[in-house]
PDB file of C-alpha atoms in Angstrom:
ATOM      1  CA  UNK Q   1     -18.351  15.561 -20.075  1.00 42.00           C
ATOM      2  CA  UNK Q   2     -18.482  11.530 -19.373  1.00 48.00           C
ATOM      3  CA  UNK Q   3     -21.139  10.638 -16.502  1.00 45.00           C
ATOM      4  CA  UNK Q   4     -19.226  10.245 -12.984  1.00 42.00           C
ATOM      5  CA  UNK Q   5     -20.032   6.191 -13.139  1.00 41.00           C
ATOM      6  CA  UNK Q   6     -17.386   5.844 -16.958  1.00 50.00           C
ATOM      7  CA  UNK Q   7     -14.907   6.078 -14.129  1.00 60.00           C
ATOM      8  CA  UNK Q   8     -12.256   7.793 -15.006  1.00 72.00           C
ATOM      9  CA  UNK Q   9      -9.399   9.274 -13.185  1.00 80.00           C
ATOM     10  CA  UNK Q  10     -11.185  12.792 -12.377  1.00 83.00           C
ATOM     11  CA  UNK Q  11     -13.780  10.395 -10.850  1.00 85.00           C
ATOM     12  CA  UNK Q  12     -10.995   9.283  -8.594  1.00 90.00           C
ATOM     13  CA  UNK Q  13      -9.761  12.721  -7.776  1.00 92.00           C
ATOM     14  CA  UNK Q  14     -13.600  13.993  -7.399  1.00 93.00           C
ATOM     15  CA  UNK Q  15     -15.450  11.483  -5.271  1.00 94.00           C
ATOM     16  CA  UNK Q  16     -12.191  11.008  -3.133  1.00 96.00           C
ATOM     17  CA  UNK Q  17     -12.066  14.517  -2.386  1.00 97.00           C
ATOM     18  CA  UNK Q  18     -15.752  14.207  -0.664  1.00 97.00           C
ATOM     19  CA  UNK Q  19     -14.591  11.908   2.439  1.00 97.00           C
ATOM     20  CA  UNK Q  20     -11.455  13.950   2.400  1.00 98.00           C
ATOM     21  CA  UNK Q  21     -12.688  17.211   3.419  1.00 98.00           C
ATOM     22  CA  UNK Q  22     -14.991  15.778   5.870  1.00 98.00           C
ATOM     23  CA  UNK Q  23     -12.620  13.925   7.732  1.00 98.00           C
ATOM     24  CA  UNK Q  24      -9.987  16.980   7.547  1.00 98.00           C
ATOM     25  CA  UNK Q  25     -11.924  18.332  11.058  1.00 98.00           C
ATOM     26  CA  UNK Q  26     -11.807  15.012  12.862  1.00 97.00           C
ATOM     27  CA  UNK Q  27      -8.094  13.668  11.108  1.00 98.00           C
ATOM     28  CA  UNK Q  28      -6.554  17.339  10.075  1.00 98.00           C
ATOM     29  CA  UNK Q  29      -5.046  18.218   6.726  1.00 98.00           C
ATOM     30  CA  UNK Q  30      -2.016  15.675   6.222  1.00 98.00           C
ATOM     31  CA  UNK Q  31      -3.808  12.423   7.049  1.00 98.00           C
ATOM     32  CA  UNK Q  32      -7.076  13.378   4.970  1.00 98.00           C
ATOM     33  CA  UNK Q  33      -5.174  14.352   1.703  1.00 98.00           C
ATOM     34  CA  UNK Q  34      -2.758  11.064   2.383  1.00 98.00           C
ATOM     35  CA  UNK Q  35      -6.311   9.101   2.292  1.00 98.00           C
ATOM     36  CA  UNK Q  36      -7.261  11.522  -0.827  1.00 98.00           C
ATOM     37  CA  UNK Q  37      -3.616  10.825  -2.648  1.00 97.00           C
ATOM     38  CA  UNK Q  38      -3.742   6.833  -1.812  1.00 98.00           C
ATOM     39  CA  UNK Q  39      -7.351   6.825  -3.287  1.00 96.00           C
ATOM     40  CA  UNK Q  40      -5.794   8.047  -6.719  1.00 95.00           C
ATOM     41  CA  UNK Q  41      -2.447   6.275  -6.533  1.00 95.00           C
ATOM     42  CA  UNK Q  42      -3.895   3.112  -5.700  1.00 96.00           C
ATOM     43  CA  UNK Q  43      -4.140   2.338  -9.654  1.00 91.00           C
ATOM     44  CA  UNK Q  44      -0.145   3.005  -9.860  1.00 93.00           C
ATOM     45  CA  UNK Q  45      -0.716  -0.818 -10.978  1.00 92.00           C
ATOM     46  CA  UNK Q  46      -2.554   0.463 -14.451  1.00 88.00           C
ATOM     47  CA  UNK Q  47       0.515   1.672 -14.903  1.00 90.00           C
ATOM     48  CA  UNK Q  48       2.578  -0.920 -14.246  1.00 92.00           C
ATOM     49  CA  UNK Q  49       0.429  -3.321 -16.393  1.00 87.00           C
ATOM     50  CA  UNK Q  50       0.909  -0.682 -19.235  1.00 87.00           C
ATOM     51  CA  UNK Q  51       4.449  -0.796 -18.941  1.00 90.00           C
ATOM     52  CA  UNK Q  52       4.472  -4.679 -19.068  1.00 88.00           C
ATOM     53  CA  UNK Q  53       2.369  -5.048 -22.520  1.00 85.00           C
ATOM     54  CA  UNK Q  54       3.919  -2.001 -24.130  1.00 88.00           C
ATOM     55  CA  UNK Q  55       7.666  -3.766 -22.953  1.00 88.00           C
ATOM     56  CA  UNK Q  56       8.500  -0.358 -21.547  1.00 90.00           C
ATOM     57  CA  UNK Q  57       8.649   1.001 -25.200  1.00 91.00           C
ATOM     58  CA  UNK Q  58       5.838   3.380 -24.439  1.00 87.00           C
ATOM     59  CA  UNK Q  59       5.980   4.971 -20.981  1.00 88.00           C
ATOM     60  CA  UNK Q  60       3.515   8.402 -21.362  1.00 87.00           C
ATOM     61  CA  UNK Q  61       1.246   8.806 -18.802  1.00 84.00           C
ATOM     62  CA  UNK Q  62      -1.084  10.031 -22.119  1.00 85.00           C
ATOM     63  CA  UNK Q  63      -0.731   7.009 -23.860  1.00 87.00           C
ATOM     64  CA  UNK Q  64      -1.643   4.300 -20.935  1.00 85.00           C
ATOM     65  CA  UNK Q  65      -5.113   6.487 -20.465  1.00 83.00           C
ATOM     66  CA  UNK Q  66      -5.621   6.068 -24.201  1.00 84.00           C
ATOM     67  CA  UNK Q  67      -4.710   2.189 -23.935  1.00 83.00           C
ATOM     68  CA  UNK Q  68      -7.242   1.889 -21.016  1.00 79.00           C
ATOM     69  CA  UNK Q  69      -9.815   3.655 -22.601  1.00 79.00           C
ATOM     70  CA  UNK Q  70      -9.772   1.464 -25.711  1.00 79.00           C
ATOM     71  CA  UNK Q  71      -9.313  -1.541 -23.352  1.00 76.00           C
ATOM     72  CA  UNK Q  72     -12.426  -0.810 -21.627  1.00 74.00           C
ATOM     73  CA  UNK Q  73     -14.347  -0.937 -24.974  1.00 78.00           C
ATOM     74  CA  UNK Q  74     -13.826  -4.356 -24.613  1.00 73.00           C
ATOM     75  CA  UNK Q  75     -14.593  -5.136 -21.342  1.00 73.00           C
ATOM     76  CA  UNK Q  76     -17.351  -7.621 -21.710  1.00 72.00           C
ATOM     77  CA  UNK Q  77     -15.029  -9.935 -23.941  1.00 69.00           C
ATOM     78  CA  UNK Q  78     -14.571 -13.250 -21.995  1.00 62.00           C
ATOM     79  CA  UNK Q  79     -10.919 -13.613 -22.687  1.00 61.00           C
ATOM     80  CA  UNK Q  80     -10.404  -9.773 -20.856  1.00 68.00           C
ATOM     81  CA  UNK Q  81      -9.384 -10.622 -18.120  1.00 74.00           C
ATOM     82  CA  UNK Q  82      -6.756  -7.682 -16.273  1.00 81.00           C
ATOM     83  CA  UNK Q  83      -5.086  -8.203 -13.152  1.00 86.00           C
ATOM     84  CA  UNK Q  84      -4.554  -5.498 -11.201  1.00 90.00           C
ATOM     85  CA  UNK Q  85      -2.004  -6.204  -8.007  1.00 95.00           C
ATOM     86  CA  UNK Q  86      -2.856  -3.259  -5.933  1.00 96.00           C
ATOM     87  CA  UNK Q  87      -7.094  -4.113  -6.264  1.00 95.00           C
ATOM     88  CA  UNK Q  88      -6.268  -7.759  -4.912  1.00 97.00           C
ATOM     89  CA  UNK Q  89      -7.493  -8.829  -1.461  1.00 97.00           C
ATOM     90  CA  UNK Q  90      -4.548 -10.366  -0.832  1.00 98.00           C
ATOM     91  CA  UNK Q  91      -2.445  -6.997  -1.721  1.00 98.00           C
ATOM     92  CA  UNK Q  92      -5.062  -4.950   0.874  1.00 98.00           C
ATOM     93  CA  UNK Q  93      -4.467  -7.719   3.722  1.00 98.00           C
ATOM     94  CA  UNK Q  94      -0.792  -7.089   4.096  1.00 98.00           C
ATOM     95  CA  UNK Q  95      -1.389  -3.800   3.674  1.00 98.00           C
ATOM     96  CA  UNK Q  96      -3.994  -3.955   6.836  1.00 98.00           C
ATOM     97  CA  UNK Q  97      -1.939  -5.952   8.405  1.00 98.00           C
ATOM     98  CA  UNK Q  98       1.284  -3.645   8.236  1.00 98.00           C
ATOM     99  CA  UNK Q  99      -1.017  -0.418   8.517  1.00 98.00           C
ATOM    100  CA  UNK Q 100      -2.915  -1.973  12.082  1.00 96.00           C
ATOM    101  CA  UNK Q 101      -0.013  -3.836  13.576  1.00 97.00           C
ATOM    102  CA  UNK Q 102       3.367  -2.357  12.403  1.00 97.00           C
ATOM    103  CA  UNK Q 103       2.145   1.532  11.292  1.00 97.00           C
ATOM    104  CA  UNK Q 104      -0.946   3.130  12.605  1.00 97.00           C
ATOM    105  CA  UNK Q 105       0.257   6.215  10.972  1.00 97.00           C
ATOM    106  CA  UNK Q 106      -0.771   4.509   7.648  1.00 97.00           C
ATOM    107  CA  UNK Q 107      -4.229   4.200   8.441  1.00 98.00           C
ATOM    108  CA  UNK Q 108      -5.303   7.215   5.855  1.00 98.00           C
ATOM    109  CA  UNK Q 109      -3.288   5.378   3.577  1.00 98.00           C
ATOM    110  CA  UNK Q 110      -5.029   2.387   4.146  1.00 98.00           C
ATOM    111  CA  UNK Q 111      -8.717   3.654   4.499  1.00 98.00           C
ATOM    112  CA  UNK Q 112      -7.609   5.910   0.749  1.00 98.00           C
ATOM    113  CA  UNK Q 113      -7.058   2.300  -0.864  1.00 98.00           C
ATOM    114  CA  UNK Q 114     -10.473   1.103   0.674  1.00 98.00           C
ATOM    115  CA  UNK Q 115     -12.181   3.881  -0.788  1.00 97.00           C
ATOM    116  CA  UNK Q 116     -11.194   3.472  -4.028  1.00 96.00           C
ATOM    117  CA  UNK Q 117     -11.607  -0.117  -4.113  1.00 96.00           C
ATOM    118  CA  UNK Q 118     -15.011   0.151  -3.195  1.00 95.00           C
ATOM    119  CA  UNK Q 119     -15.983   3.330  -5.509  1.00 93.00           C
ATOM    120  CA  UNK Q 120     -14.287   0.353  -8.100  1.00 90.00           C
ATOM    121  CA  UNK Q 121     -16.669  -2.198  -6.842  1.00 91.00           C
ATOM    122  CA  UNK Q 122     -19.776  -0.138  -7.667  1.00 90.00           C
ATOM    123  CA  UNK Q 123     -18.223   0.623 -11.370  1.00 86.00           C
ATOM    124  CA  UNK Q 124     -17.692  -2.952 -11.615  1.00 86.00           C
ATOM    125  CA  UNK Q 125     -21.407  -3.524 -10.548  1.00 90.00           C
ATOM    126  CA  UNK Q 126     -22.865  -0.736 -12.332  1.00 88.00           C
ATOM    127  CA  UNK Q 127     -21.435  -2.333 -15.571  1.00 83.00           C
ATOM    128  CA  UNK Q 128     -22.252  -5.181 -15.246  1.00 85.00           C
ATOM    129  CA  UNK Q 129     -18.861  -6.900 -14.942  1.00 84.00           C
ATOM    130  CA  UNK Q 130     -18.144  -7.582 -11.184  1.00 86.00           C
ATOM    131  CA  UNK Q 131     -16.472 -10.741 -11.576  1.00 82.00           C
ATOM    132  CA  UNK Q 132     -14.457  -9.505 -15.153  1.00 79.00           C
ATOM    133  CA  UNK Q 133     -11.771  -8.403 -13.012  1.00 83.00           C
ATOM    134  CA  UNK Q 134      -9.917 -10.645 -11.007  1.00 89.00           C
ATOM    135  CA  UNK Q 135     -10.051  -9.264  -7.247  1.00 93.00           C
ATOM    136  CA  UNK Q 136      -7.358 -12.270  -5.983  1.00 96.00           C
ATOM    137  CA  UNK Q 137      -4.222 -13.338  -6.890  1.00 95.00           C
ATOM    138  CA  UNK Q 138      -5.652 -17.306  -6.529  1.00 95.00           C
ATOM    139  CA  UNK Q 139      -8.675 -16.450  -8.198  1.00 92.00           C
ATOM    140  CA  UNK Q 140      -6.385 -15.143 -10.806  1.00 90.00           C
ATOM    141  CA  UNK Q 141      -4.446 -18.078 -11.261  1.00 92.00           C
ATOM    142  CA  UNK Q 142      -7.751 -20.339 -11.305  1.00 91.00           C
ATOM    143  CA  UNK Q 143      -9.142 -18.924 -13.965  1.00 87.00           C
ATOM    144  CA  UNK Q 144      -6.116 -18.249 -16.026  1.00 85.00           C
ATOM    145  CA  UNK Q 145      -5.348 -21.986 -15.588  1.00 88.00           C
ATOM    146  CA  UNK Q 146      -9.389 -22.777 -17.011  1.00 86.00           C
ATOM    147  CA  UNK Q 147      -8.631 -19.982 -20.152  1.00 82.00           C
ATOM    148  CA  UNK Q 148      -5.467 -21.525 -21.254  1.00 82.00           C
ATOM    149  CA  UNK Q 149      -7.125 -24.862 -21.104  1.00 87.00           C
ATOM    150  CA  UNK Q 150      -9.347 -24.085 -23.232  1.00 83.00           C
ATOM    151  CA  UNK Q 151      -6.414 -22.797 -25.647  1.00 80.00           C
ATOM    152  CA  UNK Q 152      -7.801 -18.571 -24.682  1.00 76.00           C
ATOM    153  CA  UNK Q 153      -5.356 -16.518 -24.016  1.00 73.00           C
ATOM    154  CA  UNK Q 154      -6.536 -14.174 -20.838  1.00 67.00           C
ATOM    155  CA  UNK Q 155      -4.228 -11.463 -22.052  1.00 66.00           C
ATOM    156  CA  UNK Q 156      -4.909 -11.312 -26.255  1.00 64.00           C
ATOM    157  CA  UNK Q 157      -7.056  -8.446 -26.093  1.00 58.00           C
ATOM    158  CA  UNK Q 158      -4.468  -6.350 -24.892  1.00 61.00           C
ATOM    159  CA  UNK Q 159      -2.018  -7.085 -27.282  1.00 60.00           C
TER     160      UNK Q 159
END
């Protein structure tokens, strides 16, 4: 059994069950396992990613874990450098936005995505690649711009 900080799915599924069940009492049943389910389908956008590289060829569930796992093998490779939509700022600032000002209701949803991010942050800090991952679409851009300056492709370890 992998430590809880190789972050993994179960990780997901484990430490978001925690904050759950404690707010179940104070937010009931529906809105804590909405924050529990947008905690774990917040990285829909692995997914989506997989999809993208593979050209929709390959489109198990079993085979995008595999791809991550060997992907994360090489995460301290300079030109690894994954963008994932839903992790951005700018993708949890709309969703703030629409949560706080258009649909309170959401707020689970909302505080689920938080959650995650920040359990993601601490991975991402733990080993020792914080910055590896883009966490904005500009910053993104910025530093795709800089690796195909240099003639690196940001995206060559995946395929």
């Amino acid at each position: 059994m992998k430590p809880l900080l190789t972050h993994v799915l179960r990780d997901h599924v484990l430490l978001g069950a925690v904050p759950a069940v404690l707010l179940v009492p104070s937010w009931g049943l529906g809105p804590a396992f909405a924050f529990w389910l947008s905690n774990i389908l917040i990285d829909a956008d692995h997914y989506f990613r997989f999809l993208l590289l593979t050209r929709f060829k390959a489109l198990s569930l079993g085979a995008m874990f595999r791809f991550c796992e060997e992907a994360h093998q090489y995460r301290h490779r300079l030109e690894l450098f994954p963008l994932e939509i839903f992790h951005t700022v700018e993708f949890l600032l709309v969703s703030g936005v629409v949560t706080f000002w258009f649909l309170p209701w959401l707020a689970p949803v909302f505080w689920g995505m938080i959650f995650h991010i920040l359990v993601d942050l601490i991975h991402l800090w733990h080993g020792g690649v914080l910055t590896k991952r883009p966490h904005s679409f500009v910053e993104y851009w910025i530093r795709s711009r800089r690796f195909r300056s240099r003639g690196e492709d940001p995206h060559l370890v995946f395929r």
